[in-house]
Amino acid sequence: MRTALVPRSLLALLCLLMLTATAALSAQRDWQFDSIDGGTLSLDDWAGQPVLVVNTASRCGFTPQYDGLQALYDTYRDRGFAVLAVPSQDFKQELASDEQVKDFCALNFDLDLPMTTITPVLGDGAHPFYRWLADTEGWQPSWNFNKVLIAPDGSVAGTWGSATVPESPEITSRIEALLPRG
């Protein structure tokens, strides 16, 4: 009779571990960002969808990549894909205020993709999402316009540096693999 208790205990422990792992994965996606348009943006809003998160800056040589980010968003958003632009001053190339960033992007790039307020992406003061990336993936932006693709399950599906343009085959092939066939 005692041997029958051991398997049940083991099964109960495995169930508890699976529930804990599922809850931890869900909690990873629940990062809140302040929206440049007011209110908040949450990665949880896009749970079950791929999301490309990009740290951006208005005065960077890579700033023209906003056109490619908007094009990606336009191409795939109807299939459940999102782009989140995260302006950051960590590399000293962002404008002085959220309002200036918003106006700059509207005037020069006609962006309608989701965008956060100016947000730290490096070090102890980094946004919790970026601290999670550093802690769990060993990845952090090395410059502006570094890209991280979050898979529908909340895992990291890919990371790219500034020189990889948004519409490159390296990025689009990963996005397409994560989208429902349509």
Short mmCIF file of N, CA and C in Angstrom, two decimals:
data_model
loop_
_atom_site.label_atom_id
_atom_site.label_comp_id
_atom_site.label_asym_id
_atom_site.label_seq_id
_atom_site.Cartn_x
_atom_site.Cartn_y
_atom_site.Cartn_z
N MET A 1 0.81 -1.19 0.00
CA MET A 1 0.00 0.00 0.00
C MET A 1 0.86 1.25 0.00
N ARG A 2 1.97 1.16 0.62
CA ARG A 2 2.85 2.31 0.68
C ARG A 2 3.40 2.66 -0.70
N THR A 3 3.66 1.68 -1.56
CA THR A 3 4.17 1.95 -2.90
C THR A 3 3.14 2.71 -3.75
N ALA A 4 1.85 2.52 -3.49
CA ALA A 4 0.82 3.24 -4.24
C ALA A 4 0.83 4.72 -3.89
N LEU A 5 1.23 5.07 -2.66
CA LEU A 5 1.29 6.47 -2.26
C LEU A 5 2.44 7.21 -2.92
N VAL A 6 3.52 6.54 -3.13
CA VAL A 6 4.68 7.19 -3.73
C VAL A 6 4.36 7.69 -5.14
N PRO A 7 3.78 6.87 -6.02
CA PRO A 7 3.46 7.39 -7.34
C PRO A 7 2.46 8.55 -7.31
N ARG A 8 1.46 8.48 -6.42
CA ARG A 8 0.50 9.58 -6.32
C ARG A 8 1.20 10.86 -5.86
N SER A 9 2.08 10.74 -4.91
CA SER A 9 2.82 11.90 -4.42
C SER A 9 3.69 12.47 -5.52
N LEU A 10 4.32 11.58 -6.26
CA LEU A 10 5.16 12.02 -7.36
C LEU A 10 4.32 12.70 -8.45
N LEU A 11 3.16 12.14 -8.75
CA LEU A 11 2.26 12.73 -9.73
C LEU A 11 1.79 14.11 -9.27
N ALA A 12 1.44 14.22 -7.99
CA ALA A 12 1.00 15.50 -7.44
C ALA A 12 2.12 16.54 -7.53
N LEU A 13 3.33 16.12 -7.23
CA LEU A 13 4.48 17.03 -7.32
C LEU A 13 4.72 17.47 -8.76
N LEU A 14 4.63 16.56 -9.70
CA LEU A 14 4.80 16.91 -11.11
C LEU A 14 3.72 17.89 -11.57
N CYS A 15 2.49 17.66 -11.15
CA CYS A 15 1.40 18.58 -11.51
C CYS A 15 1.66 19.97 -10.94
N LEU A 16 2.10 20.03 -9.70
CA LEU A 16 2.41 21.31 -9.08
C LEU A 16 3.54 22.03 -9.83
N LEU A 17 4.57 21.29 -10.20
CA LEU A 17 5.69 21.89 -10.95
C LEU A 17 5.23 22.41 -12.31
N MET A 18 4.36 21.67 -12.98
CA MET A 18 3.86 22.11 -14.28
C MET A 18 3.01 23.37 -14.14
N LEU A 19 2.18 23.43 -13.12
CA LEU A 19 1.36 24.64 -12.89
C LEU A 19 2.24 25.84 -12.57
N THR A 20 3.27 25.62 -11.78
CA THR A 20 4.20 26.69 -11.44
C THR A 20 4.93 27.18 -12.68
N ALA A 21 5.38 26.27 -13.52
CA ALA A 21 6.08 26.66 -14.75
C ALA A 21 5.15 27.42 -15.69
N THR A 22 3.90 26.98 -15.80
CA THR A 22 2.93 27.67 -16.66
C THR A 22 2.66 29.06 -16.13
N ALA A 23 2.51 29.21 -14.83
CA ALA A 23 2.27 30.52 -14.23
C ALA A 23 3.47 31.44 -14.43
N ALA A 24 4.68 30.89 -14.31
CA ALA A 24 5.89 31.69 -14.51
C ALA A 24 5.98 32.17 -15.95
N LEU A 25 5.65 31.31 -16.91
CA LEU A 25 5.69 31.71 -18.31
C LEU A 25 4.65 32.79 -18.58
N SER A 26 3.47 32.68 -18.00
CA SER A 26 2.45 33.71 -18.17
C SER A 26 2.90 35.02 -17.56
N ALA A 27 3.52 34.95 -16.39
CA ALA A 27 3.98 36.17 -15.73
C ALA A 27 5.06 36.87 -16.54
N GLN A 28 5.86 36.13 -17.29
CA GLN A 28 6.92 36.73 -18.10
C GLN A 28 6.33 37.67 -19.14
N ARG A 29 5.17 37.38 -19.67
CA ARG A 29 4.57 38.19 -20.73
C ARG A 29 3.82 39.38 -20.17
N ASP A 30 3.66 39.48 -18.88
CA ASP A 30 2.84 40.54 -18.31
C ASP A 30 3.67 41.78 -17.98
N TRP A 31 4.53 42.18 -18.91
CA TRP A 31 5.31 43.39 -18.69
C TRP A 31 4.51 44.58 -19.17
N GLN A 32 4.44 45.59 -18.31
CA GLN A 32 3.72 46.81 -18.62
C GLN A 32 4.72 47.89 -19.04
N PHE A 33 4.38 48.60 -20.09
CA PHE A 33 5.15 49.76 -20.55
C PHE A 33 4.21 50.95 -20.58
N ASP A 34 4.71 52.13 -20.29
CA ASP A 34 3.92 53.34 -20.48
C ASP A 34 3.87 53.63 -21.97
N SER A 35 2.67 53.88 -22.48
CA SER A 35 2.48 54.18 -23.90
C SER A 35 2.77 55.64 -24.17
N ILE A 36 3.40 55.92 -25.29
CA ILE A 36 3.67 57.30 -25.69
C ILE A 36 2.37 58.05 -25.98
N ASP A 37 1.29 57.30 -26.22
CA ASP A 37 -0.03 57.90 -26.47
C ASP A 37 -0.86 58.03 -25.20
N GLY A 38 -0.29 57.68 -24.06
CA GLY A 38 -1.01 57.68 -22.80
C GLY A 38 -1.46 56.28 -22.45
N GLY A 39 -1.66 56.03 -21.19
CA GLY A 39 -2.06 54.70 -20.75
C GLY A 39 -0.87 53.75 -20.72
N THR A 40 -1.18 52.47 -20.80
CA THR A 40 -0.12 51.46 -20.76
C THR A 40 -0.26 50.49 -21.92
N LEU A 41 0.85 49.87 -22.22
CA LEU A 41 0.93 48.77 -23.17
C LEU A 41 1.43 47.57 -22.38
N SER A 42 0.87 46.42 -22.62
CA SER A 42 1.29 45.22 -21.93
C SER A 42 1.61 44.15 -22.96
N LEU A 43 2.73 43.47 -22.78
CA LEU A 43 3.02 42.36 -23.67
C LEU A 43 1.95 41.29 -23.53
N ASP A 44 1.27 41.26 -22.41
CA ASP A 44 0.18 40.31 -22.21
C ASP A 44 -0.97 40.56 -23.19
N ASP A 45 -1.10 41.80 -23.66
CA ASP A 45 -2.13 42.12 -24.66
C ASP A 45 -1.90 41.34 -25.96
N TRP A 46 -0.67 40.93 -26.20
CA TRP A 46 -0.33 40.20 -27.41
C TRP A 46 0.00 38.73 -27.11
N ALA A 47 -0.43 38.23 -25.97
CA ALA A 47 -0.18 36.83 -25.63
C ALA A 47 -0.73 35.94 -26.74
N GLY A 48 0.04 34.96 -27.12
CA GLY A 48 -0.35 34.07 -28.21
C GLY A 48 0.00 34.59 -29.58
N GLN A 49 0.68 35.74 -29.64
CA GLN A 49 1.09 36.35 -30.91
C GLN A 49 2.60 36.63 -30.86
N PRO A 50 3.26 36.61 -32.01
CA PRO A 50 4.65 37.05 -32.03
C PRO A 50 4.72 38.57 -31.94
N VAL A 51 5.73 39.06 -31.21
CA VAL A 51 5.93 40.49 -31.03
C VAL A 51 7.42 40.80 -31.23
N LEU A 52 7.71 41.76 -32.09
CA LEU A 52 9.08 42.23 -32.27
C LEU A 52 9.24 43.49 -31.42
N VAL A 53 10.13 43.43 -30.43
CA VAL A 53 10.39 44.55 -29.54
C VAL A 53 11.73 45.16 -29.95
N VAL A 54 11.72 46.48 -30.20
CA VAL A 54 12.90 47.15 -30.74
C VAL A 54 13.19 48.40 -29.92
N ASN A 55 14.41 48.50 -29.36
CA ASN A 55 14.79 49.75 -28.70
C ASN A 55 15.21 50.74 -29.78
N THR A 56 14.64 51.93 -29.73
CA THR A 56 14.80 52.90 -30.81
C THR A 56 15.38 54.21 -30.29
N ALA A 57 15.78 55.07 -31.22
CA ALA A 57 16.25 56.41 -30.91
C ALA A 57 16.08 57.29 -32.14
N SER A 58 15.73 58.54 -31.93
CA SER A 58 15.40 59.45 -33.02
C SER A 58 16.61 60.04 -33.73
N ARG A 59 17.75 60.08 -33.07
CA ARG A 59 18.94 60.72 -33.64
C ARG A 59 20.06 59.72 -33.92
N CYS A 60 19.69 58.57 -34.39
CA CYS A 60 20.64 57.48 -34.63
C CYS A 60 20.76 57.26 -36.13
N GLY A 61 21.89 56.78 -36.58
CA GLY A 61 22.06 56.44 -37.98
C GLY A 61 21.13 55.33 -38.45
N PHE A 62 20.59 54.56 -37.50
CA PHE A 62 19.66 53.48 -37.84
C PHE A 62 18.20 53.91 -37.78
N THR A 63 17.93 55.17 -37.46
CA THR A 63 16.56 55.66 -37.34
C THR A 63 15.72 55.41 -38.59
N PRO A 64 16.27 55.45 -39.81
CA PRO A 64 15.44 55.12 -40.97
C PRO A 64 14.81 53.72 -40.91
N GLN A 65 15.26 52.86 -40.00
CA GLN A 65 14.64 51.54 -39.84
C GLN A 65 13.20 51.64 -39.35
N TYR A 66 12.78 52.81 -38.88
CA TYR A 66 11.36 52.98 -38.54
C TYR A 66 10.49 52.64 -39.75
N ASP A 67 10.94 53.00 -40.96
CA ASP A 67 10.17 52.66 -42.17
C ASP A 67 9.99 51.15 -42.29
N GLY A 68 11.05 50.41 -42.07
CA GLY A 68 10.98 48.95 -42.15
C GLY A 68 10.13 48.34 -41.04
N LEU A 69 10.20 48.92 -39.84
CA LEU A 69 9.37 48.42 -38.74
C LEU A 69 7.89 48.63 -39.04
N GLN A 70 7.57 49.82 -39.58
CA GLN A 70 6.17 50.09 -39.95
C GLN A 70 5.73 49.15 -41.07
N ALA A 71 6.61 48.91 -42.04
CA ALA A 71 6.27 48.00 -43.15
C ALA A 71 6.01 46.58 -42.63
N LEU A 72 6.85 46.10 -41.70
CA LEU A 72 6.61 44.78 -41.09
C LEU A 72 5.25 44.74 -40.41
N TYR A 73 4.99 45.76 -39.64
CA TYR A 73 3.73 45.85 -38.91
C TYR A 73 2.56 45.85 -39.90
N ASP A 74 2.65 46.63 -40.95
CA ASP A 74 1.59 46.68 -41.96
C ASP A 74 1.40 45.33 -42.65
N THR A 75 2.49 44.65 -42.94
CA THR A 75 2.44 43.38 -43.65
C THR A 75 1.81 42.26 -42.82
N TYR A 76 2.13 42.19 -41.55
CA TYR A 76 1.76 41.03 -40.74
C TYR A 76 0.74 41.28 -39.64
N ARG A 77 0.35 42.50 -39.37
CA ARG A 77 -0.53 42.75 -38.22
C ARG A 77 -1.88 42.06 -38.36
N ASP A 78 -2.41 41.95 -39.57
CA ASP A 78 -3.70 41.28 -39.75
C ASP A 78 -3.62 39.78 -39.48
N ARG A 79 -2.39 39.26 -39.42
CA ARG A 79 -2.20 37.83 -39.11
C ARG A 79 -1.80 37.63 -37.64
N GLY A 80 -1.85 38.72 -36.85
CA GLY A 80 -1.58 38.57 -35.42
C GLY A 80 -0.18 38.91 -34.98
N PHE A 81 0.50 39.78 -35.69
CA PHE A 81 1.87 40.18 -35.36
C PHE A 81 1.88 41.61 -34.86
N ALA A 82 2.74 41.91 -33.91
CA ALA A 82 2.88 43.28 -33.41
C ALA A 82 4.35 43.68 -33.37
N VAL A 83 4.58 44.97 -33.51
CA VAL A 83 5.89 45.58 -33.31
C VAL A 83 5.73 46.54 -32.16
N LEU A 84 6.66 46.52 -31.22
CA LEU A 84 6.67 47.47 -30.12
C LEU A 84 7.97 48.24 -30.16
N ALA A 85 7.88 49.55 -30.43
CA ALA A 85 9.05 50.42 -30.43
C ALA A 85 9.25 50.96 -29.01
N VAL A 86 10.48 50.85 -28.52
CA VAL A 86 10.81 51.29 -27.17
C VAL A 86 11.91 52.36 -27.26
N PRO A 87 11.52 53.63 -27.39
CA PRO A 87 12.53 54.69 -27.42
C PRO A 87 13.36 54.67 -26.14
N SER A 88 14.66 54.84 -26.30
CA SER A 88 15.55 54.82 -25.14
C SER A 88 16.65 55.86 -25.30
N GLN A 89 17.04 56.43 -24.19
CA GLN A 89 18.11 57.41 -24.17
C GLN A 89 19.42 56.77 -23.69
N ASP A 90 19.44 55.45 -23.53
CA ASP A 90 20.63 54.79 -23.00
C ASP A 90 21.88 54.99 -23.85
N PHE A 91 21.71 55.23 -25.12
CA PHE A 91 22.87 55.45 -26.00
C PHE A 91 22.99 56.92 -26.40
N LYS A 92 22.29 57.78 -25.67
CA LYS A 92 22.40 59.25 -25.80
C LYS A 92 22.03 59.76 -27.19
N GLN A 93 21.02 59.14 -27.83
CA GLN A 93 20.63 59.58 -29.16
C GLN A 93 19.12 59.79 -29.29
N GLU A 94 18.45 59.91 -28.16
CA GLU A 94 17.01 60.14 -28.20
C GLU A 94 16.72 61.61 -27.90
N LEU A 95 15.60 62.06 -28.38
CA LEU A 95 15.16 63.43 -28.13
C LEU A 95 14.85 63.61 -26.64
N ALA A 96 14.61 64.85 -26.23
CA ALA A 96 14.52 65.18 -24.81
C ALA A 96 13.20 64.77 -24.15
N SER A 97 12.12 64.62 -24.92
CA SER A 97 10.84 64.32 -24.28
C SER A 97 10.03 63.34 -25.13
N ASP A 98 9.08 62.71 -24.47
CA ASP A 98 8.17 61.79 -25.16
C ASP A 98 7.41 62.52 -26.26
N GLU A 99 6.97 63.74 -25.97
CA GLU A 99 6.22 64.52 -26.96
C GLU A 99 7.07 64.78 -28.21
N GLN A 100 8.35 65.11 -28.02
CA GLN A 100 9.24 65.33 -29.16
C GLN A 100 9.42 64.05 -29.98
N VAL A 101 9.57 62.92 -29.30
CA VAL A 101 9.71 61.63 -29.99
C VAL A 101 8.45 61.33 -30.80
N LYS A 102 7.30 61.50 -30.17
CA LYS A 102 6.02 61.23 -30.84
C LYS A 102 5.86 62.11 -32.07
N ASP A 103 6.14 63.40 -31.93
CA ASP A 103 6.02 64.33 -33.06
C ASP A 103 7.02 63.99 -34.17
N PHE A 104 8.25 63.68 -33.79
CA PHE A 104 9.29 63.32 -34.76
C PHE A 104 8.87 62.09 -35.57
N CYS A 105 8.38 61.07 -34.88
CA CYS A 105 7.99 59.83 -35.57
C CYS A 105 6.76 60.03 -36.45
N ALA A 106 5.82 60.84 -35.99
CA ALA A 106 4.62 61.12 -36.80
C ALA A 106 4.99 61.91 -38.04
N LEU A 107 5.81 62.92 -37.88
CA LEU A 107 6.18 63.80 -38.99
C LEU A 107 7.06 63.10 -40.02
N ASN A 108 8.04 62.34 -39.55
CA ASN A 108 9.03 61.76 -40.44
C ASN A 108 8.72 60.34 -40.92
N PHE A 109 7.92 59.59 -40.16
CA PHE A 109 7.71 58.18 -40.49
C PHE A 109 6.25 57.76 -40.52
N ASP A 110 5.35 58.64 -40.12
CA ASP A 110 3.91 58.34 -40.13
C ASP A 110 3.63 57.00 -39.43
N LEU A 111 4.23 56.81 -38.26
CA LEU A 111 4.09 55.55 -37.53
C LEU A 111 2.72 55.41 -36.89
N ASP A 112 2.18 54.21 -36.95
CA ASP A 112 1.01 53.90 -36.14
C ASP A 112 1.22 52.61 -35.34
N LEU A 113 2.45 52.14 -35.30
CA LEU A 113 2.75 50.96 -34.49
C LEU A 113 2.84 51.38 -33.02
N PRO A 114 2.61 50.45 -32.11
CA PRO A 114 2.68 50.79 -30.68
C PRO A 114 4.08 51.27 -30.29
N MET A 115 4.10 52.29 -29.43
CA MET A 115 5.38 52.86 -28.99
C MET A 115 5.27 53.23 -27.51
N THR A 116 6.34 52.97 -26.79
CA THR A 116 6.39 53.31 -25.37
C THR A 116 6.93 54.73 -25.19
N THR A 117 6.88 55.16 -23.95
CA THR A 117 7.58 56.39 -23.59
C THR A 117 9.08 56.09 -23.59
N ILE A 118 9.91 57.09 -23.42
CA ILE A 118 11.36 56.89 -23.34
C ILE A 118 11.63 55.99 -22.13
N THR A 119 12.30 54.86 -22.39
CA THR A 119 12.43 53.78 -21.41
C THR A 119 13.86 53.28 -21.34
N PRO A 120 14.44 53.14 -20.14
CA PRO A 120 15.77 52.54 -20.02
C PRO A 120 15.76 51.06 -20.42
N VAL A 121 16.81 50.64 -21.15
CA VAL A 121 16.90 49.25 -21.59
C VAL A 121 18.18 48.56 -21.09
N LEU A 122 19.02 49.29 -20.38
CA LEU A 122 20.30 48.74 -19.91
C LEU A 122 20.47 48.92 -18.40
N GLY A 123 21.21 48.01 -17.80
CA GLY A 123 21.63 48.17 -16.42
C GLY A 123 20.53 47.93 -15.40
N ASP A 124 20.84 48.31 -14.16
CA ASP A 124 19.93 48.10 -13.05
C ASP A 124 18.62 48.87 -13.22
N GLY A 125 18.66 50.00 -13.91
CA GLY A 125 17.46 50.80 -14.11
C GLY A 125 16.65 50.39 -15.32
N ALA A 126 17.07 49.34 -16.01
CA ALA A 126 16.37 48.90 -17.22
C ALA A 126 14.95 48.45 -16.90
N HIS A 127 14.10 48.58 -17.87
CA HIS A 127 12.73 48.09 -17.75
C HIS A 127 12.79 46.60 -17.40
N PRO A 128 11.85 46.09 -16.60
CA PRO A 128 11.87 44.67 -16.21
C PRO A 128 11.94 43.70 -17.39
N PHE A 129 11.33 44.03 -18.52
CA PHE A 129 11.42 43.17 -19.69
C PHE A 129 12.88 43.02 -20.13
N TYR A 130 13.59 44.12 -20.19
CA TYR A 130 14.99 44.07 -20.62
C TYR A 130 15.89 43.43 -19.55
N ARG A 131 15.55 43.59 -18.28
CA ARG A 131 16.30 42.89 -17.23
C ARG A 131 16.08 41.39 -17.36
N TRP A 132 14.83 40.99 -17.67
CA TRP A 132 14.53 39.57 -17.88
C TRP A 132 15.35 39.01 -19.04
N LEU A 133 15.42 39.75 -20.14
CA LEU A 133 16.22 39.30 -21.29
C LEU A 133 17.69 39.11 -20.89
N ALA A 134 18.23 40.07 -20.14
CA ALA A 134 19.63 39.97 -19.72
C ALA A 134 19.83 38.78 -18.78
N ASP A 135 18.91 38.59 -17.84
CA ASP A 135 19.05 37.52 -16.85
C ASP A 135 18.82 36.13 -17.43
N THR A 136 17.82 35.98 -18.28
CA THR A 136 17.46 34.64 -18.75
C THR A 136 18.09 34.27 -20.09
N GLU A 137 18.34 35.26 -20.93
CA GLU A 137 18.86 35.00 -22.27
C GLU A 137 20.31 35.46 -22.43
N GLY A 138 20.81 36.22 -21.46
CA GLY A 138 22.15 36.77 -21.59
C GLY A 138 22.23 37.79 -22.72
N TRP A 139 21.10 38.41 -23.04
CA TRP A 139 21.04 39.35 -24.17
C TRP A 139 20.58 40.71 -23.68
N GLN A 140 21.26 41.71 -24.17
CA GLN A 140 20.82 43.08 -23.95
C GLN A 140 21.21 43.90 -25.17
N PRO A 141 20.49 44.99 -25.43
CA PRO A 141 20.82 45.81 -26.60
C PRO A 141 22.25 46.33 -26.50
N SER A 142 22.95 46.25 -27.62
CA SER A 142 24.31 46.79 -27.66
C SER A 142 24.33 48.16 -28.33
N TRP A 143 23.19 48.55 -28.89
CA TRP A 143 23.03 49.84 -29.53
C TRP A 143 21.54 50.04 -29.81
N ASN A 144 21.21 51.15 -30.41
CA ASN A 144 19.82 51.40 -30.80
C ASN A 144 19.40 50.44 -31.92
N PHE A 145 18.13 50.22 -32.02
CA PHE A 145 17.51 49.38 -33.05
C PHE A 145 17.98 47.93 -32.99
N ASN A 146 18.24 47.45 -31.76
CA ASN A 146 18.40 46.01 -31.55
C ASN A 146 17.00 45.43 -31.44
N LYS A 147 16.85 44.22 -31.94
CA LYS A 147 15.52 43.63 -32.08
C LYS A 147 15.46 42.29 -31.36
N VAL A 148 14.32 42.04 -30.70
CA VAL A 148 14.09 40.75 -30.06
C VAL A 148 12.68 40.31 -30.44
N LEU A 149 12.58 39.10 -30.94
CA LEU A 149 11.30 38.53 -31.34
C LEU A 149 10.82 37.60 -30.23
N ILE A 150 9.63 37.94 -29.71
CA ILE A 150 9.02 37.11 -28.68
C ILE A 150 8.00 36.20 -29.37
N ALA A 151 8.13 34.91 -29.14
CA ALA A 151 7.24 33.92 -29.74
C ALA A 151 5.88 33.95 -29.05
N PRO A 152 4.86 33.37 -29.67
CA PRO A 152 3.53 33.34 -29.05
C PRO A 152 3.49 32.72 -27.65
N ASP A 153 4.43 31.83 -27.34
CA ASP A 153 4.44 31.22 -26.01
C ASP A 153 5.23 32.03 -24.99
N GLY A 154 5.75 33.19 -25.39
CA GLY A 154 6.49 34.05 -24.48
C GLY A 154 7.99 33.82 -24.48
N SER A 155 8.46 32.85 -25.22
CA SER A 155 9.90 32.60 -25.29
C SER A 155 10.55 33.53 -26.32
N VAL A 156 11.85 33.61 -26.27
CA VAL A 156 12.60 34.42 -27.23
C VAL A 156 12.84 33.59 -28.48
N ALA A 157 12.35 34.10 -29.62
CA ALA A 157 12.47 33.38 -30.89
C ALA A 157 13.65 33.87 -31.72
N GLY A 158 14.24 34.98 -31.33
CA GLY A 158 15.40 35.50 -32.06
C GLY A 158 15.79 36.88 -31.58
N THR A 159 17.06 37.20 -31.73
CA THR A 159 17.57 38.53 -31.42
C THR A 159 18.49 38.96 -32.56
N TRP A 160 18.46 40.25 -32.84
CA TRP A 160 19.28 40.80 -33.91
C TRP A 160 19.82 42.16 -33.51
N GLY A 161 20.99 42.48 -34.03
CA GLY A 161 21.60 43.78 -33.78
C GLY A 161 21.07 44.85 -34.72
N SER A 162 21.62 46.02 -34.57
CA SER A 162 21.19 47.20 -35.33
C SER A 162 21.33 47.03 -36.83
N ALA A 163 22.37 46.36 -37.27
CA ALA A 163 22.65 46.26 -38.70
C ALA A 163 21.67 45.34 -39.44
N THR A 164 20.94 44.51 -38.73
CA THR A 164 19.95 43.65 -39.38
C THR A 164 18.67 44.47 -39.58
N VAL A 165 18.33 44.71 -40.83
CA VAL A 165 17.17 45.55 -41.12
C VAL A 165 15.88 44.77 -40.85
N PRO A 166 14.83 45.49 -40.45
CA PRO A 166 13.59 44.81 -40.07
C PRO A 166 13.02 43.86 -41.12
N GLU A 167 13.12 44.21 -42.39
CA GLU A 167 12.53 43.37 -43.44
C GLU A 167 13.50 42.33 -44.00
N SER A 168 14.58 42.07 -43.27
CA SER A 168 15.55 41.07 -43.73
C SER A 168 14.94 39.68 -43.68
N PRO A 169 15.42 38.77 -44.54
CA PRO A 169 14.92 37.39 -44.51
C PRO A 169 15.15 36.71 -43.15
N GLU A 170 16.22 37.08 -42.44
CA GLU A 170 16.47 36.48 -41.13
C GLU A 170 15.31 36.76 -40.18
N ILE A 171 14.76 37.96 -40.25
CA ILE A 171 13.67 38.32 -39.36
C ILE A 171 12.33 37.86 -39.92
N THR A 172 12.06 38.14 -41.18
CA THR A 172 10.75 37.79 -41.74
C THR A 172 10.49 36.28 -41.74
N SER A 173 11.53 35.49 -41.96
CA SER A 173 11.33 34.03 -41.95
C SER A 173 10.94 33.54 -40.56
N ARG A 174 11.52 34.13 -39.53
CA ARG A 174 11.16 33.75 -38.15
C ARG A 174 9.73 34.19 -37.83
N ILE A 175 9.37 35.41 -38.25
CA ILE A 175 8.02 35.90 -38.00
C ILE A 175 7.00 34.99 -38.69
N GLU A 176 7.24 34.71 -39.98
CA GLU A 176 6.30 33.89 -40.75
C GLU A 176 6.14 32.50 -40.15
N ALA A 177 7.22 31.94 -39.60
CA ALA A 177 7.15 30.62 -38.98
C ALA A 177 6.26 30.62 -37.73
N LEU A 178 6.11 31.78 -37.11
CA LEU A 178 5.32 31.88 -35.87
C LEU A 178 3.87 32.28 -36.10
N LEU A 179 3.54 32.68 -37.30
CA LEU A 179 2.18 33.14 -37.61
C LEU A 179 1.32 31.98 -38.10
N PRO A 180 0.01 32.09 -37.84
CA PRO A 180 -0.88 31.06 -38.40
C PRO A 180 -0.84 31.11 -39.91
N ARG A 181 -0.98 29.97 -40.53
CA ARG A 181 -0.99 29.91 -42.00
C ARG A 181 -2.23 30.64 -42.49
N GLY A 182 -2.05 31.45 -43.53
CA GLY A 182 -3.20 32.22 -43.97
C GLY A 182 -3.28 32.45 -45.41
#
